[in-house]
mmCIF file of C-alpha atoms in Angstrom:
data_model
loop_
_atom_site.group_PDB
_atom_site.id
_atom_site.type_symbol
_atom_site.label_atom_id
_atom_site.label_comp_id
_atom_site.label_asym_id
_atom_site.label_seq_id
_atom_site.Cartn_x
_atom_site.Cartn_y
_atom_site.Cartn_z
ATOM 1 C CA MET A 11 4.698 34.431 -4.363
ATOM 2 C CA GLU A 12 3.240 31.384 -6.132
ATOM 3 C CA ALA A 13 6.156 31.404 -8.657
ATOM 4 C CA ALA A 14 8.617 31.068 -5.813
ATOM 5 C CA ASN A 15 6.691 28.178 -4.189
ATOM 6 C CA PRO A 16 7.806 24.914 -5.823
ATOM 7 C CA LEU A 17 4.452 23.274 -5.090
ATOM 8 C CA TRP A 18 2.521 25.938 -6.973
ATOM 9 C CA ARG A 19 5.170 26.160 -9.644
ATOM 10 C CA ASN A 20 5.002 22.458 -10.477
ATOM 11 C CA TYR A 21 1.354 21.605 -9.675
ATOM 12 C CA ARG A 22 -2.070 23.134 -10.110
ATOM 13 C CA VAL A 23 -3.585 22.387 -6.714
ATOM 14 C CA GLY A 24 -7.293 21.743 -6.694
ATOM 15 C CA ARG A 25 -10.102 20.636 -4.416
ATOM 16 C CA GLU A 26 -9.731 19.008 -1.011
ATOM 17 C CA LEU A 27 -10.095 15.249 -0.954
ATOM 18 C CA GLY A 28 -9.972 14.894 2.843
ATOM 19 C CA SER A 29 -8.548 16.427 5.998
ATOM 20 C CA GLY A 30 -7.440 15.606 9.529
ATOM 21 C CA SER A 31 -6.225 17.462 12.579
ATOM 22 C CA PHE A 32 -2.860 18.567 11.138
ATOM 23 C CA ALA A 33 -3.035 17.717 7.431
ATOM 24 C CA SER A 34 -5.248 17.884 4.388
ATOM 25 C CA VAL A 35 -5.166 15.997 1.078
ATOM 26 C CA ARG A 36 -5.880 17.793 -2.158
ATOM 27 C CA ILE A 37 -5.961 16.710 -5.791
ATOM 28 C CA ALA A 38 -3.444 18.451 -7.987
ATOM 29 C CA GLN A 39 -2.325 18.351 -11.642
ATOM 30 C CA HIS A 40 1.304 17.985 -12.545
ATOM 31 C CA VAL A 41 2.059 20.859 -14.910
ATOM 32 C CA ARG A 42 4.568 19.160 -17.194
ATOM 33 C CA THR A 43 2.697 15.891 -17.769
ATOM 34 C CA GLY A 44 -0.914 16.863 -17.077
ATOM 35 C CA HIS A 45 -1.423 13.819 -14.778
ATOM 36 C CA ASN A 46 -3.226 14.055 -11.427
ATOM 37 C CA VAL A 47 -1.606 13.425 -8.094
ATOM 38 C CA ALA A 48 -2.712 13.618 -4.470
ATOM 39 C CA VAL A 49 -0.930 16.164 -2.283
ATOM 40 C CA LYS A 50 -0.836 15.562 1.469
ATOM 41 C CA ILE A 51 -0.281 18.982 3.019
ATOM 42 C CA ILE A 52 1.122 18.806 6.565
ATOM 43 C CA ASN A 53 1.602 21.829 8.758
ATOM 44 C CA ARG A 54 5.350 22.152 9.480
ATOM 45 C CA HIS A 55 4.719 22.517 13.174
ATOM 46 C CA HIS A 56 3.350 18.996 13.138
ATOM 47 C CA THR A 57 5.892 17.385 10.771
ATOM 48 C CA ASP A 58 7.272 15.185 13.526
ATOM 49 C CA GLU A 59 9.356 12.053 13.582
ATOM 50 C CA ILE A 60 6.319 9.860 12.711
ATOM 51 C CA VAL A 61 5.725 11.791 9.442
ATOM 52 C CA ARG A 62 9.459 11.676 8.563
ATOM 53 C CA ARG A 63 9.526 7.950 9.206
ATOM 54 C CA GLU A 64 6.474 7.372 7.082
ATOM 55 C CA ILE A 65 8.061 9.244 4.195
ATOM 56 C CA ASP A 66 11.224 7.104 4.564
ATOM 57 C CA LEU A 67 9.154 3.895 4.602
ATOM 58 C CA PHE A 68 7.224 4.917 1.408
ATOM 59 C CA ARG A 69 10.568 5.388 -0.322
ATOM 60 C CA LEU A 70 11.857 2.052 1.013
ATOM 61 C CA CYS A 71 8.738 0.062 0.005
ATOM 62 C CA ALA A 72 8.266 1.346 -3.565
ATOM 63 C CA HIS A 73 6.321 -1.424 -5.366
ATOM 64 C CA PRO A 74 3.503 -1.673 -7.950
ATOM 65 C CA HIS A 75 1.082 -2.523 -5.128
ATOM 66 C CA VAL A 76 2.163 0.195 -2.750
ATOM 67 C CA VAL A 77 0.910 3.696 -3.247
ATOM 68 C CA ARG A 78 3.689 5.615 -4.947
ATOM 69 C CA MET A 79 5.260 8.666 -3.311
ATOM 70 C CA TYR A 80 6.662 10.869 -6.056
ATOM 71 C CA GLU A 81 8.401 13.647 -4.051
ATOM 72 C CA VAL A 82 8.346 15.737 -0.918
ATOM 73 C CA ILE A 83 8.240 19.527 -1.282
ATOM 74 C CA GLY A 84 9.012 21.663 1.734
ATOM 75 C CA THR A 85 7.810 25.265 2.062
ATOM 76 C CA PRO A 86 8.197 27.686 4.985
ATOM 77 C CA THR A 87 4.752 26.658 6.342
ATOM 78 C CA ASP A 88 4.134 23.095 5.097
ATOM 79 C CA THR A 89 5.480 19.720 4.146
ATOM 80 C CA ASN A 90 3.848 18.595 0.908
ATOM 81 C CA VAL A 91 3.949 14.855 0.148
ATOM 82 C CA ILE A 92 3.135 14.223 -3.532
ATOM 83 C CA MET A 93 1.460 10.808 -3.836
ATOM 84 C CA GLU A 94 -0.097 8.688 -6.515
ATOM 85 C CA HIS A 95 -3.791 9.667 -6.978
ATOM 86 C CA MET A 96 -5.931 6.650 -6.297
ATOM 87 C CA GLN A 97 -9.052 7.475 -8.259
ATOM 88 C CA LYS A 98 -11.358 4.756 -6.919
ATOM 89 C CA GLY A 99 -10.831 5.305 -3.239
ATOM 90 C CA GLU A 100 -10.786 2.806 -0.392
ATOM 91 C CA LEU A 101 -11.230 -0.968 -0.733
ATOM 92 C CA PHE A 102 -13.469 -0.566 2.360
ATOM 93 C CA ASP A 103 -16.017 1.520 0.399
ATOM 94 C CA TYR A 104 -15.847 -0.873 -2.463
ATOM 95 C CA ILE A 105 -16.760 -3.801 -0.145
ATOM 96 C CA ILE A 106 -19.554 -1.764 1.472
ATOM 97 C CA GLY A 107 -20.936 -0.988 -1.996
ATOM 98 C CA LYS A 108 -20.748 -4.496 -3.360
ATOM 99 C CA GLY A 109 -21.022 -6.777 -0.316
ATOM 100 C CA ARG A 110 -19.568 -10.231 -0.702
ATOM 101 C CA LEU A 111 -17.243 -10.433 -3.695
ATOM 102 C CA PRO A 112 -17.077 -13.360 -6.048
ATOM 103 C CA GLU A 113 -14.097 -15.541 -5.251
ATOM 104 C CA GLU A 114 -12.335 -14.627 -8.530
ATOM 105 C CA GLU A 115 -12.572 -10.910 -7.812
ATOM 106 C CA ALA A 116 -11.541 -11.340 -4.140
ATOM 107 C CA ARG A 117 -8.599 -13.547 -5.254
ATOM 108 C CA ARG A 118 -7.369 -10.816 -7.648
ATOM 109 C CA PHE A 119 -7.348 -8.196 -4.886
ATOM 110 C CA PHE A 120 -5.745 -10.646 -2.398
ATOM 111 C CA GLN A 121 -2.956 -11.610 -4.808
ATOM 112 C CA GLN A 122 -2.057 -7.933 -5.178
ATOM 113 C CA ILE A 123 -2.229 -7.281 -1.441
ATOM 114 C CA ILE A 124 0.069 -10.225 -0.702
ATOM 115 C CA ALA A 125 2.530 -9.107 -3.342
ATOM 116 C CA GLY A 126 2.758 -5.667 -1.692
ATOM 117 C CA VAL A 127 2.965 -7.024 1.827
ATOM 118 C CA ASP A 128 5.645 -9.528 0.843
ATOM 119 C CA HIS A 129 7.717 -6.689 -0.615
ATOM 120 C CA CYS A 130 7.412 -4.652 2.621
ATOM 121 C CA HIS A 131 8.501 -7.685 4.681
ATOM 122 C CA ARG A 132 11.514 -8.293 2.449
ATOM 123 C CA ASN A 133 12.521 -4.723 3.284
ATOM 124 C CA ASN A 134 12.038 -5.500 7.000
ATOM 125 C CA VAL A 135 8.974 -3.293 7.245
ATOM 126 C CA VAL A 136 5.945 -4.424 9.280
ATOM 127 C CA HIS A 137 2.915 -2.380 8.340
ATOM 128 C CA ARG A 138 0.862 -2.997 11.516
ATOM 129 C CA ASP A 139 -2.301 -1.378 10.282
ATOM 130 C CA LEU A 140 -3.476 -3.357 7.288
ATOM 131 C CA LYS A 141 -7.211 -2.968 6.775
ATOM 132 C CA PRO A 142 -9.526 -2.195 3.832
ATOM 133 C CA GLU A 143 -9.481 1.504 4.734
ATOM 134 C CA ASN A 144 -5.690 1.553 4.111
ATOM 135 C CA LEU A 145 -5.879 -0.278 0.781
ATOM 136 C CA LEU A 146 -6.697 2.090 -2.100
ATOM 137 C CA LEU A 147 -7.855 1.406 -5.661
ATOM 138 C CA ASP A 148 -6.380 3.118 -8.698
ATOM 139 C CA GLY A 149 -8.244 4.014 -11.879
ATOM 140 C CA LYS A 150 -7.716 0.458 -13.261
ATOM 141 C CA GLY A 151 -9.109 -1.217 -10.135
ATOM 142 C CA ASN A 152 -5.745 -2.362 -8.802
ATOM 143 C CA VAL A 153 -5.297 -2.334 -5.044
ATOM 144 C CA LYS A 154 -2.281 -0.665 -3.327
ATOM 145 C CA ILE A 155 -1.139 -0.409 0.267
ATOM 146 C CA ALA A 156 -1.237 3.061 1.836
ATOM 147 C CA ASP A 157 -0.588 4.749 5.220
ATOM 148 C CA PHE A 158 2.638 3.672 6.856
ATOM 149 C CA GLY A 159 2.039 5.898 9.888
ATOM 150 C CA LEU A 160 2.098 2.959 12.304
ATOM 151 C CA SER A 161 4.706 0.910 10.479
ATOM 152 C CA GLU A 162 8.033 -0.137 11.931
ATOM 153 C CA THR A 163 11.254 -1.638 10.659
ATOM 154 C CA MET A 164 12.268 -4.873 12.270
ATOM 155 C CA GLU A 165 15.875 -6.095 12.027
ATOM 156 C CA ASP A 166 18.230 -8.559 13.758
ATOM 157 C CA GLY A 167 15.386 -10.590 15.243
ATOM 158 C CA ARG A 168 14.042 -7.615 17.157
ATOM 159 C CA ARG A 169 10.412 -8.046 18.335
ATOM 160 C CA LEU A 170 7.987 -5.192 18.082
ATOM 161 C CA ARG A 171 5.826 -3.891 20.859
ATOM 162 C CA GLY A 172 2.982 -1.447 21.047
ATOM 163 C CA PHE A 173 -0.800 -1.659 20.878
ATOM 164 C CA CYS A 174 -1.685 -0.256 17.476
ATOM 165 C CA GLY A 175 -3.919 -0.899 14.472
ATOM 166 C CA SER A 176 -7.645 -1.410 14.094
ATOM 167 C CA MET A 177 -8.960 -3.964 16.510
ATOM 168 C CA ASN A 178 -11.024 -5.986 13.978
ATOM 169 C CA TYR A 179 -7.836 -6.716 12.071
ATOM 170 C CA MET A 180 -5.329 -7.019 14.947
ATOM 171 C CA ALA A 181 -3.526 -10.296 15.609
ATOM 172 C CA PRO A 182 -3.974 -11.930 19.037
ATOM 173 C CA GLU A 183 -0.254 -11.706 19.887
ATOM 174 C CA ILE A 184 -0.411 -7.895 19.924
ATOM 175 C CA PHE A 185 -2.563 -8.075 23.050
ATOM 176 C CA THR A 186 -0.090 -10.271 25.025
ATOM 177 C CA GLY A 187 2.529 -7.619 25.536
ATOM 178 C CA LYS A 188 5.231 -10.164 24.782
ATOM 179 C CA GLY A 189 6.368 -8.729 21.460
ATOM 180 C CA TYR A 190 5.449 -9.685 17.908
ATOM 181 C CA GLY A 191 6.771 -9.748 14.346
ATOM 182 C CA HIS A 192 5.684 -9.640 10.740
ATOM 183 C CA GLU A 193 3.166 -12.433 11.405
ATOM 184 C CA VAL A 194 0.707 -9.721 12.605
ATOM 185 C CA ASP A 195 0.415 -8.499 8.994
ATOM 186 C CA ILE A 196 -0.366 -11.981 7.786
ATOM 187 C CA TRP A 197 -3.237 -12.252 10.315
ATOM 188 C CA SER A 198 -4.533 -8.897 9.092
ATOM 189 C CA CYS A 199 -4.400 -10.176 5.518
ATOM 190 C CA GLY A 200 -6.518 -13.108 6.581
ATOM 191 C CA ALA A 201 -9.092 -10.807 8.181
ATOM 192 C CA ILE A 202 -9.109 -8.758 4.989
ATOM 193 C CA LEU A 203 -9.594 -11.897 2.835
ATOM 194 C CA TYR A 204 -12.530 -12.806 5.075
ATOM 195 C CA ALA A 205 -14.091 -9.356 4.558
ATOM 196 C CA LEU A 206 -13.621 -9.692 0.777
ATOM 197 C CA LEU A 207 -15.242 -13.150 0.631
ATOM 198 C CA CYS A 208 -17.881 -12.707 3.306
ATOM 199 C CA GLY A 209 -18.748 -9.001 3.214
ATOM 200 C CA ARG A 210 -18.365 -8.585 6.956
ATOM 201 C CA PHE A 211 -15.773 -8.575 9.780
ATOM 202 C CA ALA A 212 -14.288 -11.955 10.681
ATOM 203 C CA PHE A 213 -14.212 -10.752 14.312
ATOM 204 C CA ASP A 214 -16.842 -8.462 15.808
ATOM 205 C CA GLY A 215 -18.517 -7.996 19.153
ATOM 206 C CA ARG A 216 -20.864 -5.873 21.141
ATOM 207 C CA SER A 217 -17.974 -4.705 23.299
ATOM 208 C CA ASN A 218 -14.225 -4.593 23.102
ATOM 209 C CA SER A 219 -13.946 -7.392 25.616
ATOM 210 C CA ALA A 220 -16.273 -9.588 23.558
ATOM 211 C CA LEU A 221 -14.303 -8.784 20.409
ATOM 212 C CA LEU A 222 -11.021 -9.484 22.107
ATOM 213 C CA ASN A 223 -12.163 -12.869 23.302
ATOM 214 C CA LYS A 224 -13.092 -13.844 19.732
ATOM 215 C CA ILE A 225 -9.695 -12.726 18.446
ATOM 216 C CA LYS A 226 -7.795 -14.599 21.123
ATOM 217 C CA THR A 227 -9.719 -17.765 20.404
ATOM 218 C CA ALA A 228 -9.961 -17.260 16.621
ATOM 219 C CA THR A 229 -13.723 -17.635 16.868
ATOM 220 C CA TYR A 230 -15.452 -16.895 13.527
ATOM 221 C CA THR A 231 -17.903 -18.548 11.095
ATOM 222 C CA LEU A 232 -17.568 -19.142 7.380
ATOM 223 C CA PRO A 233 -20.419 -19.206 4.822
ATOM 224 C CA ASP A 234 -21.445 -22.684 3.739
ATOM 225 C CA ASP A 235 -21.063 -21.814 0.058
ATOM 226 C CA LEU A 236 -17.381 -20.838 0.361
ATOM 227 C CA SER A 237 -15.145 -23.088 -1.710
ATOM 228 C CA ASP A 238 -13.036 -25.663 0.137
ATOM 229 C CA ASN A 239 -9.800 -24.063 -1.010
ATOM 230 C CA ALA A 240 -10.846 -20.556 0.151
ATOM 231 C CA ARG A 241 -11.992 -22.003 3.473
ATOM 232 C CA ASP A 242 -8.669 -23.829 3.876
ATOM 233 C CA LEU A 243 -6.603 -20.745 3.278
ATOM 234 C CA ILE A 244 -8.512 -18.550 5.715
ATOM 235 C CA GLN A 245 -8.222 -21.295 8.388
ATOM 236 C CA LYS A 246 -4.491 -21.483 7.838
ATOM 237 C CA ILE A 247 -4.067 -17.715 8.204
ATOM 238 C CA LEU A 248 -6.300 -17.070 11.171
ATOM 239 C CA VAL A 249 -4.267 -19.242 13.563
ATOM 240 C CA VAL A 250 -3.747 -17.831 17.092
ATOM 241 C CA ASP A 251 -0.177 -19.139 17.508
ATOM 242 C CA PRO A 252 1.983 -17.002 15.103
ATOM 243 C CA ALA A 253 4.587 -19.807 14.936
ATOM 244 C CA ARG A 254 1.924 -22.092 13.361
ATOM 245 C CA ARG A 255 0.377 -19.387 11.140
ATOM 246 C CA ILE A 256 0.937 -19.865 7.460
ATOM 247 C CA THR A 257 3.825 -17.832 5.994
ATOM 248 C CA ILE A 258 3.603 -15.563 2.978
ATOM 249 C CA HIS A 259 5.785 -18.035 1.093
ATOM 250 C CA ASP A 260 3.230 -20.775 1.733
ATOM 251 C CA ILE A 261 0.312 -18.467 0.934
ATOM 252 C CA ARG A 262 1.872 -17.928 -2.452
ATOM 253 C CA LEU A 263 2.003 -21.696 -2.966
ATOM 254 C CA HIS A 264 -1.551 -22.308 -1.807
ATOM 255 C CA ARG A 265 -3.943 -23.728 -4.428
ATOM 256 C CA TRP A 266 -6.562 -21.006 -3.962
ATOM 257 C CA PHE A 267 -3.977 -18.226 -4.242
ATOM 258 C CA LYS A 268 -2.209 -19.614 -7.337
ATOM 259 C CA GLN A 269 -5.385 -19.959 -9.361
ATOM 260 C CA ASN A 270 -5.344 -17.479 -12.302
ATOM 261 C CA LEU A 271 -2.268 -15.769 -10.812
ATOM 262 C CA PRO A 272 -1.015 -13.029 -13.194
ATOM 263 C CA ILE A 273 2.485 -13.758 -14.397
ATOM 264 C CA HIS A 274 3.818 -10.421 -13.066
ATOM 265 C CA LEU A 275 2.708 -11.451 -9.542
ATOM 266 C CA ALA A 276 4.158 -14.915 -9.825
ATOM 267 C CA PHE A 277 7.678 -13.552 -9.505
ATOM 268 C CA ILE A 278 9.181 -11.561 -6.610
ATOM 269 C CA LEU A 279 10.532 -8.192 -7.726
ATOM 270 C CA PRO A 280 14.136 -7.409 -6.888
ATOM 271 C CA GLN A 281 14.379 -4.934 -4.015
ATOM 272 C CA HIS A 282 16.348 -2.530 -6.163
ATOM 273 C CA LEU A 283 15.079 -2.719 -9.697
ATOM 274 C CA ASN A 284 16.993 -0.438 -12.075
ATOM 275 C CA MET A 285 15.388 -1.371 -15.401
ATOM 276 C CA LEU A 286 14.468 1.892 -17.148
ATOM 277 C CA ASP A 287 11.936 2.403 -19.894
ATOM 278 C CA ASN A 288 13.474 4.006 -23.007
ATOM 279 C CA ASP A 289 10.154 5.148 -24.418
ATOM 280 C CA ILE A 290 9.196 7.001 -21.220
ATOM 281 C CA ILE A 291 12.717 8.490 -20.986
ATOM 282 C CA GLU A 292 12.423 9.913 -24.473
ATOM 283 C CA GLU A 293 8.951 11.325 -23.665
ATOM 284 C CA VAL A 294 10.391 13.022 -20.559
ATOM 285 C CA VAL A 295 13.217 14.484 -22.716
ATOM 286 C CA THR A 296 10.634 16.104 -24.986
ATOM 287 C CA LYS A 297 9.349 18.033 -21.997
ATOM 288 C CA GLY A 298 12.643 19.828 -21.514
ATOM 289 C CA PHE A 299 14.768 17.560 -19.328
ATOM 290 C CA GLU A 300 18.267 16.382 -20.069
ATOM 291 C CA ARG A 301 18.453 12.665 -20.885
ATOM 292 C CA ASP A 302 21.761 11.915 -19.138
ATOM 293 C CA ASP A 303 20.690 13.837 -15.984
ATOM 294 C CA LEU A 304 17.413 11.955 -15.902
ATOM 295 C CA ILE A 305 19.053 8.529 -16.228
ATOM 296 C CA HIS A 306 21.539 9.371 -13.531
ATOM 297 C CA SER A 307 18.788 10.523 -11.180
ATOM 298 C CA LEU A 308 16.736 7.386 -11.820
ATOM 299 C CA GLN A 309 19.668 5.080 -11.240
ATOM 300 C CA SER A 310 20.652 6.992 -8.081
ATOM 301 C CA SER A 311 17.039 6.901 -6.765
ATOM 302 C CA LEU A 312 16.979 10.699 -6.602
ATOM 303 C CA GLN A 313 13.675 12.547 -6.395
ATOM 304 C CA ASN A 314 13.463 15.681 -8.588
ATOM 305 C CA ASP A 315 11.338 17.290 -11.294
ATOM 306 C CA ALA A 316 12.625 14.942 -13.972
ATOM 307 C CA THR A 317 12.084 11.699 -12.018
ATOM 308 C CA VAL A 318 8.599 12.808 -10.927
ATOM 309 C CA ALA A 319 7.719 13.339 -14.653
ATOM 310 C CA TYR A 320 9.196 9.916 -15.493
ATOM 311 C CA TYR A 321 7.175 7.971 -12.892
ATOM 312 C CA LEU A 322 3.965 9.872 -13.592
ATOM 313 C CA LEU A 323 4.198 9.039 -17.315
ATOM 314 C CA LEU A 324 5.230 5.442 -16.510
ATOM 315 C CA HIS A 325 2.370 4.810 -14.047
ATOM 316 C CA ASN A 326 -0.251 6.441 -16.268
ATOM 317 C CA ARG A 327 0.715 4.679 -19.466
ATOM 318 C CA PRO A 328 -2.243 2.752 -20.958
ATOM 319 C CA SER A 329 -2.245 -0.883 -19.831
ATOM 320 C CA ASN A 330 -2.055 -2.127 -23.430
ATOM 321 C CA ALA A 331 1.149 -0.182 -24.117
ATOM 322 C CA ALA A 332 4.192 -2.059 -25.364
ATOM 323 C CA ALA A 333 6.397 -3.811 -22.831
ATOM 324 C CA SER A 334 9.117 -1.717 -21.271
ATOM 325 C CA SER A 335 12.548 -1.650 -22.863
ATOM 326 C CA SER A 336 15.603 -1.434 -20.689
ATOM 327 C CA SER A 337 18.288 1.132 -20.658
#
């Protein structure tokens, strides 16, 4: 039975990492490469339109700072979503453990978050649930966006509606019922930056009504020892009127954001990047895959055994490895 199941044929499935009402997440080892992945196992009876949309959005938003989805394996009983294994867990737990972060460390996380969010927006995707619990850390301490379950695409000037997200990070325009756009994600990024720098919620209250009042009036306090540039950026993000809220373009140009900005984050990635790594391709070939078939699959954005091996090897290459060569 296991040999006929593509999940068990390609992966050694291990312990449970977490579970919900209709799904569980397990760690697994990819047989051909030996690298670990996370497998989200969803009962087929509950694989509804929301799950299918989330899978499509993960594919659309592939980026170094978005959790990678390697493949989807269907069985008679389950839909198995093979994801990048984020060894260091949630950014939320990291903040709880460390409290206020030094500005340099907070800036590094924020630069990566903005790069990922910017890529989503360029693909017309509004996340709608950005919060530290949905930002995961890999083994190298890099942050990546996860959980597109509440995300929506927004095209042709269409405004989104719907009350969704975590209230502490929700933008005030969500509560008006008049529709909203990608600016809600920018507000959430501001609330996340506040949490990184201050070690607490920007907006909190004894009741939902008290919390809502603070959000609608952008009532919050900043520590006295926060740098002027950090203070200025937060104040430009947490603006009630979305038309006056700073844009991602201007966040990227802000003095606090640009300080010590890694060169790979200083440039916006093309939406369809087809540069292939020759060294990784040759390593995949040694594992029994045909070179021409692999290149065709990669250039066609296909998901199969060969491309899964390619991306697992690429993403797990030591950080000091030689720069990629194009094919």
